[in-house]
Amino acid sequence: MAKTTLHTLLKMKQTGEKFSCLTSYDATQAHMVSSQGTHVILVGDSLGMVVQGRDSTVPVTMEDMVYHTRCVSRGNTDAMIMSDIPFMACATSEQTYTNAAALMQAGAEIIKLEGGRWLCETVRGLSERGVPTCLHLGLTPQSVSMLSGYKVQGRDEESATRMIEDARLLAEAGANILLLECVPTALAQEIARSVSIPVIGIGAGPDTDGQILVVYDMLGMTYGHRPRFVKDFMAETATPAEAVAKFIADVKSGTFPAPEHGFS
Ligand code: KIV
């Protein structure tokens, strides 16, 4: 497979071809998912929960993110590597520039930030300095205390309108990708149609341009509560590599996510 770049994802959005994304935290996972043709690997701060066994992503540090980004970049073949800026590591633009530099030097090709319009100035500054960004909207796990738990976001008209505006403002500021987590299917469809940049979904229905899952979840290794949007691809396949290949094929054909994986 050819190396995935921002241009690849933009072209796929324009032609309506769905792309696939999975998390990875080490070299073996990264090699397995990328060699099957996954377009984007996210070194997610979900590692705090699925690797470190913590209750949330809040304790994850920049040191953790740099370490796991290095591990993933050694195993990756052709996927684009996206790394999370962890909790409170993008509180100011200056702090974000320093932390983005550390992740890019560890092997990330795009950084992911959780938050809405308050990040516009930082996104513009990063873009001017050559750092691509993905902005995570909807259920933003780093704000779990403020959100009073892991709940679907954008269900009422006011919060849905705010999310649509956030998406537009961030795209105008120079964001390269949006990621929507746990938002109603109709709202995700509206956001994906209203911006020209690629939109990735998790628990956001079938109409986003790409889909992402945590690699352990799609391999049937969910630890604790299994979210509604998760599908165990190992239930239908014999090996982890086959499960990843099936995920990619199902995303491409539109078979995944099915209606039962989304929120109305
Ligand atoms: O950290 C992570 O793995 C994520 C995905 C669940 C989208 O943000």
PDB file of C-alpha atoms and ligand atoms in Angstrom:
ATOM      1  CA  MET A   1       0.000   0.000   0.000  1.00  0.00           C
ATOM      2  CA  ALA A   2       1.165   3.558  -0.679  1.00  0.00           C
ATOM      3  CA  LYS A   3       2.047   5.766   2.280  1.00  0.00           C
ATOM      4  CA  THR A   4      -1.052   7.509   3.698  1.00  0.00           C
ATOM      5  CA  THR A   5      -0.746  11.294   3.734  1.00  0.00           C
ATOM      6  CA  LEU A   6      -3.177  14.149   4.402  1.00  0.00           C
ATOM      7  CA  HIS A   7      -3.598  14.367   0.627  1.00  0.00           C
ATOM      8  CA  THR A   8      -4.640  10.670   0.497  1.00  0.00           C
ATOM      9  CA  LEU A   9      -7.367  11.221   3.102  1.00  0.00           C
ATOM     10  CA  LEU A  10      -8.620  14.415   1.453  1.00  0.00           C
ATOM     11  CA  LYS A  11      -8.866  12.628  -1.913  1.00  0.00           C
ATOM     12  CA  MET A  12     -10.739   9.743  -0.268  1.00  0.00           C
ATOM     13  CA  LYS A  13     -13.236  12.176   1.244  1.00  0.00           C
ATOM     14  CA  GLN A  14     -13.728  13.833  -2.138  1.00  0.00           C
ATOM     15  CA  THR A  15     -14.310  10.512  -3.911  1.00  0.00           C
ATOM     16  CA  GLY A  16     -16.454   9.054  -1.114  1.00  0.00           C
ATOM     17  CA  GLU A  17     -14.054   6.186  -0.324  1.00  0.00           C
ATOM     18  CA  LYS A  18     -14.141   5.398   3.410  1.00  0.00           C
ATOM     19  CA  PHE A  19     -10.829   5.110   5.285  1.00  0.00           C
ATOM     20  CA  SER A  20      -9.952   3.070   8.349  1.00  0.00           C
ATOM     21  CA  CYS A  21      -8.119   4.010  11.533  1.00  0.00           C
ATOM     22  CA  LEU A  22      -7.083   1.941  14.559  1.00  0.00           C
ATOM     23  CA  THR A  23      -5.202   2.704  17.734  1.00  0.00           C
ATOM     24  CA  SER A  24      -1.833   1.076  18.425  1.00  0.00           C
ATOM     25  CA  TYR A  25       0.475   1.435  21.390  1.00  0.00           C
ATOM     26  CA  ASP A  26       3.500  -0.688  20.461  1.00  0.00           C
ATOM     27  CA  ALA A  27       5.580  -1.795  17.478  1.00  0.00           C
ATOM     28  CA  THR A  28       3.931  -5.232  17.056  1.00  0.00           C
ATOM     29  CA  GLN A  29       0.397  -3.800  16.934  1.00  0.00           C
ATOM     30  CA  ALA A  30       1.517  -1.011  14.617  1.00  0.00           C
ATOM     31  CA  HIS A  31       3.123  -3.475  12.231  1.00  0.00           C
ATOM     32  CA  MET A  32       0.076  -5.763  12.256  1.00  0.00           C
ATOM     33  CA  VAL A  33      -2.520  -3.041  11.617  1.00  0.00           C
ATOM     34  CA  SER A  34      -0.460  -1.059   9.097  1.00  0.00           C
ATOM     35  CA  SER A  35       0.635  -4.068   7.071  1.00  0.00           C
ATOM     36  CA  GLN A  36      -3.045  -4.977   6.587  1.00  0.00           C
ATOM     37  CA  GLY A  37      -3.671  -1.506   5.082  1.00  0.00           C
ATOM     38  CA  THR A  38      -5.072   0.594   7.957  1.00  0.00           C
ATOM     39  CA  HIS A  39      -4.802   4.204   6.804  1.00  0.00           C
ATOM     40  CA  VAL A  40      -4.255   5.957  10.148  1.00  0.00           C
ATOM     41  CA  ILE A  41      -2.772   4.691  13.418  1.00  0.00           C
ATOM     42  CA  LEU A  42      -3.752   6.689  16.488  1.00  0.00           C
ATOM     43  CA  VAL A  43      -1.373   6.511  19.425  1.00  0.00           C
ATOM     44  CA  GLY A  44      -4.281   7.347  21.688  1.00  0.00           C
ATOM     45  CA  ASP A  45      -4.163   8.471  25.291  1.00  0.00           C
ATOM     46  CA  SER A  46      -6.657   5.605  25.728  1.00  0.00           C
ATOM     47  CA  LEU A  47      -3.382   3.817  26.538  1.00  0.00           C
ATOM     48  CA  GLY A  48      -3.915   5.142  30.061  1.00  0.00           C
ATOM     49  CA  MET A  49      -6.915   2.830  30.360  1.00  0.00           C
ATOM     50  CA  VAL A  50      -6.131  -0.123  28.067  1.00  0.00           C
ATOM     51  CA  VAL A  51      -2.361  -0.407  28.684  1.00  0.00           C
ATOM     52  CA  GLN A  52      -1.887   1.149  32.132  1.00  0.00           C
ATOM     53  CA  GLY A  53      -5.216   0.016  33.660  1.00  0.00           C
ATOM     54  CA  ARG A  54      -6.230   3.471  34.915  1.00  0.00           C
ATOM     55  CA  ASP A  55      -9.816   4.721  35.298  1.00  0.00           C
ATOM     56  CA  SER A  56      -9.501   7.545  32.743  1.00  0.00           C
ATOM     57  CA  THR A  57      -7.058   9.182  30.328  1.00  0.00           C
ATOM     58  CA  VAL A  58      -6.400  12.059  32.747  1.00  0.00           C
ATOM     59  CA  PRO A  59      -3.207  10.603  34.330  1.00  0.00           C
ATOM     60  CA  VAL A  60      -1.465  10.095  30.942  1.00  0.00           C
ATOM     61  CA  THR A  61       1.676  12.218  30.556  1.00  0.00           C
ATOM     62  CA  MET A  62       3.671  13.612  27.635  1.00  0.00           C
ATOM     63  CA  GLU A  63       6.444  11.186  28.594  1.00  0.00           C
ATOM     64  CA  ASP A  64       3.989   8.267  28.108  1.00  0.00           C
ATOM     65  CA  MET A  65       2.845   9.643  24.740  1.00  0.00           C
ATOM     66  CA  VAL A  66       6.390  10.180  23.444  1.00  0.00           C
ATOM     67  CA  TYR A  67       7.438   6.668  24.530  1.00  0.00           C
ATOM     68  CA  HIS A  68       4.476   4.940  22.840  1.00  0.00           C
ATOM     69  CA  THR A  69       4.734   7.115  19.701  1.00  0.00           C
ATOM     70  CA  ARG A  70       8.379   6.007  19.338  1.00  0.00           C
ATOM     71  CA  CYS A  71       7.393   2.338  19.747  1.00  0.00           C
ATOM     72  CA  VAL A  72       4.601   2.637  17.157  1.00  0.00           C
ATOM     73  CA  SER A  73       6.734   4.500  14.638  1.00  0.00           C
ATOM     74  CA  ARG A  74       9.305   1.669  14.656  1.00  0.00           C
ATOM     75  CA  GLY A  75       6.660  -0.944  13.721  1.00  0.00           C
ATOM     76  CA  ASN A  76       4.589   1.114  11.276  1.00  0.00           C
ATOM     77  CA  THR A  77       4.735   0.429   7.551  1.00  0.00           C
ATOM     78  CA  ASP A  78       2.615   2.940   5.566  1.00  0.00           C
ATOM     79  CA  ALA A  79      -0.060   4.283   7.926  1.00  0.00           C
ATOM     80  CA  MET A  80      -0.175   7.943   8.959  1.00  0.00           C
ATOM     81  CA  ILE A  81       0.723   8.183  12.656  1.00  0.00           C
ATOM     82  CA  MET A  82      -1.449  10.448  14.784  1.00  0.00           C
ATOM     83  CA  SER A  83      -0.588  11.042  18.453  1.00  0.00           C
ATOM     84  CA  ASP A  84      -2.697  12.499  21.240  1.00  0.00           C
ATOM     85  CA  ILE A  85      -1.697  15.564  23.204  1.00  0.00           C
ATOM     86  CA  PRO A  86      -2.625  14.375  26.719  1.00  0.00           C
ATOM     87  CA  PHE A  87      -4.648  16.089  29.476  1.00  0.00           C
ATOM     88  CA  MET A  88      -3.678  19.737  30.104  1.00  0.00           C
ATOM     89  CA  ALA A  89      -0.684  19.502  27.750  1.00  0.00           C
ATOM     90  CA  CYS A  90      -2.302  22.039  25.378  1.00  0.00           C
ATOM     91  CA  ALA A  91      -3.461  24.569  27.983  1.00  0.00           C
ATOM     92  CA  THR A  92      -1.581  27.367  26.174  1.00  0.00           C
ATOM     93  CA  SER A  93      -0.361  27.733  22.586  1.00  0.00           C
ATOM     94  CA  GLU A  94       3.291  27.878  23.658  1.00  0.00           C
ATOM     95  CA  GLN A  95       2.958  24.694  25.703  1.00  0.00           C
ATOM     96  CA  THR A  96       1.243  22.977  22.751  1.00  0.00           C
ATOM     97  CA  TYR A  97       4.034  23.965  20.341  1.00  0.00           C
ATOM     98  CA  THR A  98       6.640  22.404  22.665  1.00  0.00           C
ATOM     99  CA  ASN A  99       4.609  19.229  23.159  1.00  0.00           C
ATOM    100  CA  ALA A 100       3.718  18.925  19.461  1.00  0.00           C
ATOM    101  CA  ALA A 101       7.436  19.165  18.616  1.00  0.00           C
ATOM    102  CA  ALA A 102       8.212  16.301  21.018  1.00  0.00           C
ATOM    103  CA  LEU A 103       5.524  14.069  19.455  1.00  0.00           C
ATOM    104  CA  MET A 104       6.530  14.905  15.867  1.00  0.00           C
ATOM    105  CA  GLN A 105      10.177  14.179  16.686  1.00  0.00           C
ATOM    106  CA  ALA A 106       9.086  10.835  18.177  1.00  0.00           C
ATOM    107  CA  GLY A 107       7.421   9.862  14.877  1.00  0.00           C
ATOM    108  CA  ALA A 108       3.936  11.439  14.828  1.00  0.00           C
ATOM    109  CA  GLU A 109       2.809  12.975  11.540  1.00  0.00           C
ATOM    110  CA  ILE A 110      -0.275  14.719  12.942  1.00  0.00           C
ATOM    111  CA  ILE A 111      -1.289  15.538  16.508  1.00  0.00           C
ATOM    112  CA  LYS A 112      -4.759  15.210  18.030  1.00  0.00           C
ATOM    113  CA  LEU A 113      -6.173  17.752  20.469  1.00  0.00           C
ATOM    114  CA  GLU A 114      -9.424  17.437  22.413  1.00  0.00           C
ATOM    115  CA  GLY A 115     -11.544  20.589  22.358  1.00  0.00           C
ATOM    116  CA  GLY A 116     -13.568  23.110  20.411  1.00  0.00           C
ATOM    117  CA  ARG A 117     -13.279  26.758  19.371  1.00  0.00           C
ATOM    118  CA  TRP A 118     -11.026  27.727  22.265  1.00  0.00           C
ATOM    119  CA  LEU A 119      -8.246  25.862  20.401  1.00  0.00           C
ATOM    120  CA  CYS A 120      -8.569  27.887  17.146  1.00  0.00           C
ATOM    121  CA  GLU A 121      -5.589  30.160  17.830  1.00  0.00           C
ATOM    122  CA  THR A 122      -3.384  27.174  18.753  1.00  0.00           C
ATOM    123  CA  VAL A 123      -4.501  25.240  15.649  1.00  0.00           C
ATOM    124  CA  ARG A 124      -3.695  28.258  13.442  1.00  0.00           C
ATOM    125  CA  GLY A 125      -0.260  28.606  15.070  1.00  0.00           C
ATOM    126  CA  LEU A 126       0.532  24.908  14.642  1.00  0.00           C
ATOM    127  CA  SER A 127      -0.590  24.972  11.014  1.00  0.00           C
ATOM    128  CA  GLU A 128       1.640  27.984  10.294  1.00  0.00           C
ATOM    129  CA  ARG A 129       4.533  26.103  11.898  1.00  0.00           C
ATOM    130  CA  GLY A 130       3.969  22.962   9.778  1.00  0.00           C
ATOM    131  CA  VAL A 131       2.204  20.771  12.322  1.00  0.00           C
ATOM    132  CA  PRO A 132      -1.047  19.142  11.090  1.00  0.00           C
ATOM    133  CA  THR A 133      -3.877  18.759  13.604  1.00  0.00           C
ATOM    134  CA  CYS A 134      -6.902  16.564  14.236  1.00  0.00           C
ATOM    135  CA  LEU A 135      -9.514  18.063  16.565  1.00  0.00           C
ATOM    136  CA  HIS A 136     -11.547  15.681  18.736  1.00  0.00           C
ATOM    137  CA  LEU A 137     -15.149  16.833  19.372  1.00  0.00           C
ATOM    138  CA  GLY A 138     -18.210  15.284  21.020  1.00  0.00           C
ATOM    139  CA  LEU A 139     -17.305  13.011  23.914  1.00  0.00           C
ATOM    140  CA  THR A 140     -13.844  14.244  24.855  1.00  0.00           C
ATOM    141  CA  PRO A 141     -12.590  11.741  27.463  1.00  0.00           C
ATOM    142  CA  GLN A 142     -10.053  14.161  28.989  1.00  0.00           C
ATOM    143  CA  SER A 143     -13.072  16.251  30.154  1.00  0.00           C
ATOM    144  CA  VAL A 144     -14.829  13.277  31.788  1.00  0.00           C
ATOM    145  CA  SER A 145     -15.210  15.136  35.113  1.00  0.00           C
ATOM    146  CA  MET A 146     -16.722  18.219  33.458  1.00  0.00           C
ATOM    147  CA  LEU A 147     -19.037  16.000  31.360  1.00  0.00           C
ATOM    148  CA  SER A 148     -20.085  13.937  34.432  1.00  0.00           C
ATOM    149  CA  GLY A 149     -19.206  10.657  32.730  1.00  0.00           C
ATOM    150  CA  TYR A 150     -18.858   9.035  29.319  1.00  0.00           C
ATOM    151  CA  LYS A 151     -22.114  10.154  27.665  1.00  0.00           C
ATOM    152  CA  VAL A 152     -23.348  10.792  24.141  1.00  0.00           C
ATOM    153  CA  GLN A 153     -22.874  14.492  23.279  1.00  0.00           C
ATOM    154  CA  GLY A 154     -24.875  16.866  21.047  1.00  0.00           C
ATOM    155  CA  ARG A 155     -28.294  15.384  21.772  1.00  0.00           C
ATOM    156  CA  ASP A 156     -30.054  18.749  22.306  1.00  0.00           C
ATOM    157  CA  GLU A 157     -30.329  21.510  19.741  1.00  0.00           C
ATOM    158  CA  GLU A 158     -28.092  23.993  21.563  1.00  0.00           C
ATOM    159  CA  SER A 159     -25.150  21.600  22.007  1.00  0.00           C
ATOM    160  CA  ALA A 160     -25.589  20.222  18.469  1.00  0.00           C
ATOM    161  CA  THR A 161     -25.484  23.744  16.986  1.00  0.00           C
ATOM    162  CA  ARG A 162     -22.412  24.550  19.063  1.00  0.00           C
ATOM    163  CA  MET A 163     -20.637  21.423  17.806  1.00  0.00           C
ATOM    164  CA  ILE A 164     -21.435  22.271  14.171  1.00  0.00           C
ATOM    165  CA  GLU A 165     -20.031  25.786  14.708  1.00  0.00           C
ATOM    166  CA  ASP A 166     -16.932  24.424  16.491  1.00  0.00           C
ATOM    167  CA  ALA A 167     -16.283  22.120  13.536  1.00  0.00           C
ATOM    168  CA  ARG A 168     -16.565  24.991  11.057  1.00  0.00           C
ATOM    169  CA  LEU A 169     -14.399  27.370  13.118  1.00  0.00           C
ATOM    170  CA  LEU A 170     -11.663  24.766  13.631  1.00  0.00           C
ATOM    171  CA  ALA A 171     -11.637  23.857   9.932  1.00  0.00           C
ATOM    172  CA  GLU A 172     -11.330  27.571   9.076  1.00  0.00           C
ATOM    173  CA  ALA A 173      -8.464  27.895  11.587  1.00  0.00           C
ATOM    174  CA  GLY A 174      -6.522  25.205   9.710  1.00  0.00           C
ATOM    175  CA  ALA A 175      -7.468  21.889  11.344  1.00  0.00           C
ATOM    176  CA  ASN A 176      -6.717  19.040   8.915  1.00  0.00           C
ATOM    177  CA  ILE A 177      -9.022  16.346  10.350  1.00  0.00           C
ATOM    178  CA  LEU A 178     -11.924  16.206  12.816  1.00  0.00           C
ATOM    179  CA  LEU A 179     -12.747  13.230  15.028  1.00  0.00           C
ATOM    180  CA  LEU A 180     -16.278  12.847  16.435  1.00  0.00           C
ATOM    181  CA  GLU A 181     -16.818  10.531  19.390  1.00  0.00           C
ATOM    182  CA  CYS A 182     -20.274   9.419  20.613  1.00  0.00           C
ATOM    183  CA  VAL A 183     -22.481  11.862  18.754  1.00  0.00           C
ATOM    184  CA  PRO A 184     -25.873  11.127  17.175  1.00  0.00           C
ATOM    185  CA  THR A 185     -25.641   9.732  13.639  1.00  0.00           C
ATOM    186  CA  ALA A 186     -27.607  12.623  12.078  1.00  0.00           C
ATOM    187  CA  LEU A 187     -25.381  15.251  13.701  1.00  0.00           C
ATOM    188  CA  ALA A 188     -22.190  13.479  12.584  1.00  0.00           C
ATOM    189  CA  GLN A 189     -23.579  13.316   9.045  1.00  0.00           C
ATOM    190  CA  GLU A 190     -24.322  17.050   9.086  1.00  0.00           C
ATOM    191  CA  ILE A 191     -20.818  17.905  10.350  1.00  0.00           C
ATOM    192  CA  ALA A 192     -19.104  15.607   7.820  1.00  0.00           C
ATOM    193  CA  ARG A 193     -21.075  17.246   5.001  1.00  0.00           C
ATOM    194  CA  SER A 194     -20.486  20.794   6.213  1.00  0.00           C
ATOM    195  CA  VAL A 195     -16.664  20.746   6.292  1.00  0.00           C
ATOM    196  CA  SER A 196     -14.252  19.997   3.459  1.00  0.00           C
ATOM    197  CA  ILE A 197     -11.692  18.251   5.715  1.00  0.00           C
ATOM    198  CA  PRO A 198     -11.928  14.496   6.512  1.00  0.00           C
ATOM    199  CA  VAL A 199     -14.048  13.535   9.539  1.00  0.00           C
ATOM    200  CA  ILE A 200     -13.355  10.333  11.512  1.00  0.00           C
ATOM    201  CA  GLY A 201     -16.085   8.793  13.682  1.00  0.00           C
ATOM    202  CA  ILE A 202     -16.330   6.473  16.673  1.00  0.00           C
ATOM    203  CA  GLY A 203     -19.872   5.914  17.859  1.00  0.00           C
ATOM    204  CA  ALA A 204     -20.906   8.524  15.288  1.00  0.00           C
ATOM    205  CA  GLY A 205     -22.700   6.397  12.689  1.00  0.00           C
ATOM    206  CA  PRO A 206     -21.773   5.381   9.139  1.00  0.00           C
ATOM    207  CA  ASP A 207     -21.658   8.796   7.448  1.00  0.00           C
ATOM    208  CA  THR A 208     -18.268  10.088   8.581  1.00  0.00           C
ATOM    209  CA  ASP A 209     -15.374   9.795   6.097  1.00  0.00           C
ATOM    210  CA  GLY A 210     -13.379   7.383   8.248  1.00  0.00           C
ATOM    211  CA  GLN A 211     -13.962   5.065  11.207  1.00  0.00           C
ATOM    212  CA  ILE A 212     -11.771   4.360  14.223  1.00  0.00           C
ATOM    213  CA  LEU A 213     -11.781   1.737  16.974  1.00  0.00           C
ATOM    214  CA  VAL A 214      -9.437   0.919  19.834  1.00  0.00           C
ATOM    215  CA  VAL A 215      -7.418  -2.082  18.602  1.00  0.00           C
ATOM    216  CA  TYR A 216      -8.054  -4.199  21.725  1.00  0.00           C
ATOM    217  CA  ASP A 217     -11.819  -3.642  21.391  1.00  0.00           C
ATOM    218  CA  MET A 218     -12.011  -4.814  17.787  1.00  0.00           C
ATOM    219  CA  LEU A 219      -9.889  -7.863  18.701  1.00  0.00           C
ATOM    220  CA  GLY A 220     -12.481  -8.817  21.336  1.00  0.00           C
ATOM    221  CA  MET A 221     -10.164  -7.895  24.231  1.00  0.00           C
ATOM    222  CA  THR A 222     -12.317  -5.200  25.827  1.00  0.00           C
ATOM    223  CA  TYR A 223     -11.307  -4.607  29.434  1.00  0.00           C
ATOM    224  CA  GLY A 224     -14.304  -3.588  31.575  1.00  0.00           C
ATOM    225  CA  HIS A 225     -17.400  -1.981  30.045  1.00  0.00           C
ATOM    226  CA  ARG A 226     -17.872  -2.643  26.301  1.00  0.00           C
ATOM    227  CA  PRO A 227     -19.220   0.495  24.577  1.00  0.00           C
ATOM    228  CA  ARG A 228     -22.147   0.098  22.159  1.00  0.00           C
ATOM    229  CA  PHE A 229     -20.052   1.249  19.170  1.00  0.00           C
ATOM    230  CA  VAL A 230     -17.548  -1.616  19.529  1.00  0.00           C
ATOM    231  CA  LYS A 231     -17.627  -4.632  17.225  1.00  0.00           C
ATOM    232  CA  ASP A 232     -15.554  -7.744  17.965  1.00  0.00           C
ATOM    233  CA  PHE A 233     -14.085  -8.650  14.553  1.00  0.00           C
ATOM    234  CA  MET A 234     -12.310 -11.704  16.002  1.00  0.00           C
ATOM    235  CA  ALA A 235     -15.730 -13.338  16.418  1.00  0.00           C
ATOM    236  CA  GLU A 236     -15.851 -13.762  12.623  1.00  0.00           C
ATOM    237  CA  THR A 237     -12.168 -14.389  11.853  1.00  0.00           C
ATOM    238  CA  ALA A 238      -9.309 -16.693  12.858  1.00  0.00           C
ATOM    239  CA  THR A 239      -6.353 -14.360  13.451  1.00  0.00           C
ATOM    240  CA  PRO A 240      -5.804 -10.720  14.538  1.00  0.00           C
ATOM    241  CA  ALA A 241      -4.516  -9.873  11.044  1.00  0.00           C
ATOM    242  CA  GLU A 242      -7.709 -11.276   9.489  1.00  0.00           C
ATOM    243  CA  ALA A 243      -9.823  -9.310  11.983  1.00  0.00           C
ATOM    244  CA  VAL A 244      -8.050  -6.085  10.980  1.00  0.00           C
ATOM    245  CA  ALA A 245      -8.469  -6.916   7.274  1.00  0.00           C
ATOM    246  CA  LYS A 246     -12.207  -7.506   7.873  1.00  0.00           C
ATOM    247  CA  PHE A 247     -12.538  -4.200   9.759  1.00  0.00           C
ATOM    248  CA  ILE A 248     -10.904  -2.368   6.829  1.00  0.00           C
ATOM    249  CA  ALA A 249     -13.129  -4.155   4.284  1.00  0.00           C
ATOM    250  CA  ASP A 250     -16.307  -3.523   6.305  1.00  0.00           C
ATOM    251  CA  VAL A 251     -15.488   0.175   6.728  1.00  0.00           C
ATOM    252  CA  LYS A 252     -14.800   0.445   2.990  1.00  0.00           C
ATOM    253  CA  SER A 253     -18.063  -1.292   2.030  1.00  0.00           C
ATOM    254  CA  GLY A 254     -20.104   0.609   4.630  1.00  0.00           C
ATOM    255  CA  THR A 255     -21.048  -2.609   6.467  1.00  0.00           C
ATOM    256  CA  PHE A 256     -19.436  -1.228   9.636  1.00  0.00           C
ATOM    257  CA  PRO A 257     -20.728   0.593  11.588  1.00  0.00           C
ATOM    258  CA  ALA A 258     -24.222  -0.950  11.521  1.00  0.00           C
ATOM    259  CA  PRO A 259     -27.208   0.959  12.969  1.00  0.00           C
ATOM    260  CA  GLU A 260     -26.840  -0.836  16.332  1.00  0.00           C
ATOM    261  CA  HIS A 261     -23.336   0.701  16.756  1.00  0.00           C
ATOM    262  CA  GLY A 262     -24.669   4.278  16.556  1.00  0.00           C
ATOM    263  CA  PHE A 263     -26.854   6.691  18.537  1.00  0.00           C
ATOM    264  CA  SER A 264     -30.077   8.228  17.309  1.00  0.00           C
TER     265      SER A 264
HETATM  266  O1  KIV B   1      -7.385   7.879  22.793  1.00  0.00           O
HETATM  267  C1  KIV B   1      -8.042   7.266  21.940  1.00  0.00           C
HETATM  268  O2  KIV B   1      -7.835   6.070  21.698  1.00  0.00           O
HETATM  269  C2  KIV B   1      -9.080   7.985  21.213  1.00  0.00           C
HETATM  270  C3  KIV B   1     -10.006   7.172  20.353  1.00  0.00           C
HETATM  271  C4  KIV B   1     -10.984   6.430  21.182  1.00  0.00           C
HETATM  272  C5  KIV B   1     -10.675   7.986  19.317  1.00  0.00           C
HETATM  273  O3  KIV B   1      -9.184   9.165  21.316  1.00  0.00           O
END
